[in-house]
């Protein structure tokens, strides 16, 4: 179970759950660290936000589809809602 694994490895339970979810959605490549920091165009960010808001998919599913961290999508969405 997630709880047993997180206790055994002394990791936050929520992080282990995220890793499992990412693995299920995108496979083993989702768990690899990126060596290069990526930058995204404004158009890409708006496309991702629009897709998330117009499709009946979870944030995790959208982040897997676009290969972007779900936290990053939330930050983009917040900034878009505040500043346009």
MMTF fields as JSON, N, C-alpha, C and O atoms, coordinates in Angstrom:
{
  "mmtfVersion": "1.0.0",
  "mmtfProducer": "UNKNOWN",
  "numBonds": 335,
  "numAtoms": 336,
  "numGroups": 84,
  "numChains": 1,
  "numModels": 1,
  "chainsPerModel": [1],
  "groupsPerChain": [84],
  "chainIdList": ["A"],
  "bondAtomList": [4, 2, 8, 6, 12, 10, 16, 14, 20, 18, 24, 22, 28, 26, 32, 30, 36, 34, 40, 38, 44, 42, 48, 46, 52, 50, 56, 54, 60, 58, 64, 62, 68, 66, 72, 70, 76, 74, 80, 78, 84, 82, 88, 86, 92, 90, 96, 94, 100, 98, 104, 102, 108, 106, 112, 110, 116, 114, 120, 118, 124, 122, 128, 126, 132, 130, 136, 134, 140, 138, 144, 142, 148, 146, 152, 150, 156, 154, 160, 158, 164, 162, 168, 166, 172, 170, 176, 174, 180, 178, 184, 182, 188, 186, 192, 190, 196, 194, 200, 198, 204, 202, 208, 206, 212, 210, 216, 214, 220, 218, 224, 222, 228, 226, 232, 230, 236, 234, 240, 238, 244, 242, 248, 246, 252, 250, 256, 254, 260, 258, 264, 262, 268, 266, 272, 270, 276, 274, 280, 278, 284, 282, 288, 286, 292, 290, 296, 294, 300, 298, 304, 302, 308, 306, 312, 310, 316, 314, 320, 318, 324, 322, 328, 326, 332, 330],
  "bondOrderList": [1, 1, 1, 1, 1, 1, 1, 1, 1, 1, 1, 1, 1, 1, 1, 1, 1, 1, 1, 1, 1, 1, 1, 1, 1, 1, 1, 1, 1, 1, 1, 1, 1, 1, 1, 1, 1, 1, 1, 1, 1, 1, 1, 1, 1, 1, 1, 1, 1, 1, 1, 1, 1, 1, 1, 1, 1, 1, 1, 1, 1, 1, 1, 1, 1, 1, 1, 1, 1, 1, 1, 1, 1, 1, 1, 1, 1, 1, 1, 1, 1, 1, 1],
  "groupList": [{"groupName": "UNK", "atomNameList": ["N", "CA", "C", "O"], "elementList": ["N", "C", "C", "O"], "formalChargeList": [0, 0, 0, 0], "bondAtomList": [1, 0, 2, 1, 3, 2], "bondOrderList": [1, 1, 2], "singleLetterCode": "X", "chemCompType": "L-PEPTIDE LINKING"}],
  "groupTypeList": [0, 0, 0, 0, 0, 0, 0, 0, 0, 0, 0, 0, 0, 0, 0, 0, 0, 0, 0, 0, 0, 0, 0, 0, 0, 0, 0, 0, 0, 0, 0, 0, 0, 0, 0, 0, 0, 0, 0, 0, 0, 0, 0, 0, 0, 0, 0, 0, 0, 0, 0, 0, 0, 0, 0, 0, 0, 0, 0, 0, 0, 0, 0, 0, 0, 0, 0, 0, 0, 0, 0, 0, 0, 0, 0, 0, 0, 0, 0, 0, 0, 0, 0, 0],
  "groupIdList": [1, 2, 3, 4, 5, 6, 7, 8, 9, 10, 11, 12, 13, 14, 15, 16, 17, 18, 19, 20, 21, 22, 23, 24, 25, 26, 27, 28, 29, 30, 31, 32, 33, 34, 35, 36, 37, 38, 39, 40, 41, 42, 43, 44, 45, 46, 47, 48, 49, 50, 51, 52, 53, 54, 55, 56, 57, 58, 59, 60, 61, 62, 63, 64, 65, 66, 67, 68, 69, 70, 71, 72, 73, 74, 75, 76, 77, 78, 79, 80, 81, 82, 83, 84],
  "secStructList": [7, 2, 2, 2, 2, 2, 2, 2, 2, 6, 7, 7, 2, 2, 2, 2, 2, 2, 2, 2, 2, 2, 2, 2, 2, 2, 7, 4, 4, 4, 4, 1, 7, 7, 1, 1, 7, 7, 7, 7, 7, 2, 2, 2, 2, 2, 2, 2, 2, 2, 2, 2, 2, 2, 1, 1, 7, 7, 2, 2, 2, 2, 2, 2, 2, 2, 6, 7, 7, 2, 2, 2, 2, 2, 2, 2, 2, 2, 2, 2, 2, 2, 2, 7],
  "xCoordList": [0.833, 0.0, 0.88, 2.073, 0.263, 0.985, 1.496, 2.637, 0.669, 1.06, 2.246, 3.186, 2.204, 3.293, 4.591, 5.652, 4.5, 5.684, 6.263, 7.481, 5.419, 5.92, 6.575, 7.581, 6.028, 6.644, 7.969, 8.947, 7.991, 9.201, 10.357, 11.5, 10.067, 11.107, 11.219, 12.023, 10.409, 10.424, 10.19, 10.937, 9.123, 8.744, 7.335, 6.541, 7.012, 5.638, 4.655, 4.893, 3.573, 2.563, 2.014, 1.814, 1.776, 1.21, 2.171, 1.73, 3.474, 4.456, 4.472, 4.527, 4.426, 4.397, 3.142, 3.194, 2.025, 0.783, 0.89, 0.378, 1.546, 1.732, 2.607, 2.321, 3.68, 4.557, 3.794, 3.949, 2.98, 2.197, 1.207, 1.051, 0.547, -0.413, 0.287, -0.216, 1.433, 2.181, 2.623, 2.575, 3.054, 3.473, 2.3, 2.457, 1.146, -0.043, -0.476, -0.924, -0.345, -0.781, 0.226, -0.161, 1.531, 2.543, 3.645, 4.511, 3.635, 4.681, 5.935, 5.943, 6.984, 8.227, 8.915, 9.609, 8.735, 9.379, 8.917, 9.637, 7.73, 7.208, 8.004, 7.939, 8.747, 9.498, 10.94, 11.645, 11.384, 12.762, 12.907, 12.008, 14.048, 14.339, 14.778, 15.453, 14.39, 14.823, 16.174, 16.418, 17.027, 18.361, 18.409, 19.317, 17.437, 17.429, 16.119, 15.041, 16.23, 15.033, 14.337, 14.959, 13.056, 12.298, 11.609, 11.277, 11.401, 10.598, 9.474, 9.637, 8.337, 7.158, 6.68, 6.748, 6.199, 5.681, 4.339, 3.67, 3.967, 2.68, 1.552, 0.566, 1.689, 0.67, 0.466, -0.668, 1.566, 1.475, 0.749, -0.119, 1.104, 0.471, -1.028, -1.825, -1.404, -2.822, -3.534, -4.661, -2.896, -3.498, -3.75, -4.805, -2.793, -2.946, -4.083, -4.917, -4.111, -5.171, -6.54, -7.488, -6.638, -7.907, -8.338, -9.513, -7.393, -7.713, -8.241, -9.249, -7.578, -7.99, -9.401, -10.198, -9.696, -10.982, -12.123, -13.287, -11.816, -12.869, -13.052, -13.976, -12.2, -12.316, -12.591, -12.193, -13.258, -13.623, -12.515, -12.728, -11.325, -10.181, -9.603, -9.699, -9.01, -8.404, -7.12, -6.575, -6.661, -5.405, -4.253, -3.36, -4.269, -3.223, -3.234, -2.175, -4.421, -4.524, -4.033, -3.353, -4.378, -3.936, -2.419, -1.752, -1.876, -0.427, 0.308, 1.372, -0.23, 0.396, 0.299, 1.248, -0.849, -1.058, -0.069, 0.472, 0.165, 1.051, 2.474, 3.325, 2.734, 4.054, 4.54, 5.661, 3.649, 3.936, 3.498, 2.505, 4.224, 3.883, 2.527, 2.25, 1.695, 0.358, 0.422, -0.44, 1.419, 1.581, 1.852, 1.388, 2.607, 2.917, 1.654, 1.471, 0.791, -0.468, -1.307, -1.915, -1.339, -2.099, -1.546, -2.311, -0.231, 0.383, 0.048, -0.268, 0.117, -0.222, -1.67, -1.985, -2.538, -3.97, -4.247, -5.038, -3.604, -3.769, -3.281, -3.959, -2.11, -1.562, -2.454, -2.674, -2.961, -3.852, -5.126, -5.582, -5.706, -6.93, -6.7, -7.587, -5.509, -5.21, -4.836, -5.297, -3.995, -3.417, -3.873, -3.592, -4.57, -5.052, -4.018, -4.299],
  "yCoordList": [-1.185, 0.0, 1.254, 1.202, 2.356, 3.624, 3.973, 4.409, 3.787, 4.128, 3.298, 3.827, 2.005, 1.12, 1.489, 1.555, 1.724, 2.094, 3.426, 3.555, 4.405, 5.705, 5.611, 6.277, 4.802, 4.614, 3.876, 4.235, 2.837, 2.029, 2.862, 2.697, 3.745, 4.57, 5.964, 6.777, 6.241, 7.537, 8.683, 9.661, 8.524, 9.524, 10.006, 9.274, 11.227, 11.706, 10.843, 10.535, 10.467, 9.605, 10.223, 9.525, 11.518, 12.182, 12.132, 12.013, 12.222, 12.161, 10.779, 10.653, 9.746, 8.375, 8.185, 7.564, 8.714, 8.633, 9.329, 8.829, 10.469, 11.206, 10.413, 10.345, 9.812, 9.006, 7.839, 7.539, 7.189, 6.055, 6.526, 5.881, 7.643, 8.172, 8.554, 8.25, 9.211, 9.586, 8.358, 8.344, 7.328, 6.093, 5.454, 4.989, 5.427, 4.837, 5.619, 5.027, 6.942, 7.774, 7.811, 7.837, 7.813, 8.051, 7.006, 7.092, 6.033, 5.019, 5.459, 6.478, 4.673, 4.892, 6.21, 6.782, 6.696, 7.958, 9.132, 10.121, 9.029, 10.108, 10.254, 11.294, 9.233, 9.261, 9.722, 9.939, 9.873, 10.292, 11.791, 12.571, 12.176, 13.6, 14.218, 13.584, 15.443, 16.158, 16.802, 17.294, 16.793, 17.364, 18.833, 19.564, 19.255, 20.62, 21.288, 20.711, 22.486, 23.244, 23.666, 24.212, 23.405, 23.742, 25.079, 25.481, 25.757, 26.98, 26.796, 26.118, 27.409, 27.233, 28.583, 29.591, 28.583, 29.817, 30.174, 29.325, 31.422, 31.881, 31.128, 30.758, 30.9, 30.188, 28.775, 28.314, 28.089, 26.74, 26.753, 25.916, 27.697, 27.797, 28.044, 27.425, 28.948, 29.243, 28.022, 27.726, 27.315, 26.098, 25.054, 24.42, 24.877, 23.905, 24.32, 23.496, 25.582, 26.089, 25.916, 25.454, 26.287, 26.142, 24.684, 24.366, 23.81, 22.382, 21.896, 21.191, 22.263, 21.828, 22.323, 21.597, 23.547, 24.131, 23.651, 23.742, 23.147, 22.763, 21.253, 20.811, 20.462, 19.013, 18.439, 19.006, 17.339, 16.685, 15.705, 14.494, 16.263, 15.463, 16.077, 17.284, 15.233, 15.716, 16.48, 16.386, 17.223, 17.96, 16.997, 17.291, 15.854, 14.844, 14.316, 14.106, 14.1, 13.61, 14.649, 14.315, 15.9, 16.978, 17.147, 17.329, 17.088, 17.238, 16.092, 16.309, 14.885, 13.752, 13.922, 13.629, 14.396, 14.578, 15.583, 15.365, 16.685, 17.735, 17.628, 18.458, 16.61, 16.389, 17.616, 18.091, 18.106, 19.266, 18.93, 18.229, 19.422, 19.198, 19.832, 20.96, 19.108, 19.624, 20.899, 21.769, 21.016, 22.249, 23.438, 24.55, 23.187, 24.259, 24.741, 25.942, 23.814, 24.189, 25.038, 26.023, 24.661, 25.443, 26.855, 27.815, 26.989, 28.319, 29.153, 30.338, 28.536, 29.254, 29.72, 30.851, 28.841, 29.156, 30.299, 31.192, 30.276, 31.342, 32.671, 33.691, 32.658, 33.885, 34.398, 35.602, 33.49, 33.89, 34.522, 35.536, 33.936, 34.472, 35.834, 36.688, 36.028, 37.308, 38.396, 39.531, 38.055, 39.092, 39.046, 39.967, 37.992, 37.88, 37.374, 37.235],
  "zCoordList": [0.0, 0.0, 0.0, 0.299, -0.338, -0.369, 1.027, 1.18, 2.026, 3.399, 3.862, 4.453, 3.595, 4.011, 3.301, 3.922, 2.009, 1.233, 1.711, 1.841, 1.97, 2.409, 3.782, 4.03, 4.669, 5.982, 5.873, 6.527, 5.036, 4.873, 4.322, 4.749, 3.387, 2.741, 3.34, 2.885, 4.366, 5.036, 4.046, 4.005, 3.247, 2.251, 2.541, 3.132, 2.135, 2.316, 1.516, 0.348, 2.147, 1.526, 0.245, -0.75, 0.269, -0.906, -2.095, -3.239, -1.839, -2.925, -3.558, -4.781, -2.733, -3.256, -4.105, -5.167, -3.638, -4.41, -5.754, -6.756, -5.785, -7.053, -8.015, -9.211, -7.488, -8.343, -8.952, -10.136, -8.155, -8.652, -9.716, -10.753, -9.459, -10.425, -11.729, -12.811, -11.636, -12.836, -13.617, -14.847, -12.896, -13.552, -14.286, -15.415, -13.668, -14.295, -15.53, -16.512, -15.491, -16.615, -17.76, -18.928, -17.424, -18.455, -18.528, -19.398, -17.647, -17.676, -16.931, -16.241, -17.086, -16.342, -16.69, -15.849, -17.906, -18.297, -17.438, -17.299, -16.867, -16.021, -14.735, -14.08, -14.371, -13.116, -13.292, -12.306, -14.532, -14.779, -14.558, -14.87, -14.016, -13.833, -15.144, -15.954, -15.334, -16.533, -16.245, -15.143, -17.224, -17.058, -17.462, -17.067, -18.243, -18.757, -18.335, -18.472, -17.831, -17.483, -18.775, -19.686, -18.828, -20.03, -19.853, -18.738, -20.958, -20.936, -21.95, -22.965, -21.658, -22.478, -22.988, -22.285, -24.214, -24.798, -24.161, -23.573, -24.286, -23.773, -24.47, -23.832, -25.77, -26.525, -25.987, -25.86, -25.671, -25.119, -23.776, -23.526, -22.921, -21.61, -21.731, -21.027, -22.622, -22.83, -23.395, -22.996, -24.312, -24.868, -23.781, -23.76, -22.89, -21.809, -20.875, -20.5, -20.506, -19.622, -20.283, -19.647, -21.555, -22.274, -22.353, -22.169, -22.626, -22.698, -21.352, -21.296, -20.293, -18.95, -18.616, -18.02, -19.0, -18.654, -19.553, -19.162, -20.735, -21.671, -21.81, -22.493, -21.182, -21.265, -19.882, -18.865, -19.867, -18.614, -18.207, -18.141, -17.935, -17.513, -16.242, -16.018, -15.425, -14.186, -14.504, -15.604, -13.528, -13.685, -13.94, -14.734, -13.275, -13.478, -14.911, -15.503, -15.466, -16.84, -17.841, -18.811, -17.601, -18.497, -18.404, -19.423, -17.194, -17.048, -17.732, -18.312, -17.677, -18.367, -19.883, -20.61, -20.35, -21.787, -22.376, -23.461, -21.657, -22.154, -21.611, -21.932, -20.79, -20.196, -19.421, -19.596, -18.558, -17.718, -16.3, -16.103, -15.326, -13.933, -13.608, -14.017, -12.88, -12.559, -11.72, -11.851, -10.872, -10.084, -10.998, -10.746, -12.06, -13.002, -13.709, -13.907, -14.085, -14.731, -13.785, -14.204, -12.522, -11.532, -11.406, -11.307, -11.408, -11.326, -12.561, -12.447, -13.735, -14.972, -14.928, -15.301, -14.47, -14.42, -13.455, -13.759, -12.302, -11.32, -11.885, -11.758, -12.505, -13.088, -14.215, -14.341, -15.025, -16.12, -15.588, -16.116, -14.55, -13.966, -13.3, -13.299, -12.736, -12.07, -13.049, -12.93, -14.025, -14.881, -16.332, -17.099, -16.713, -18.089, -19.051, -20.242]
}
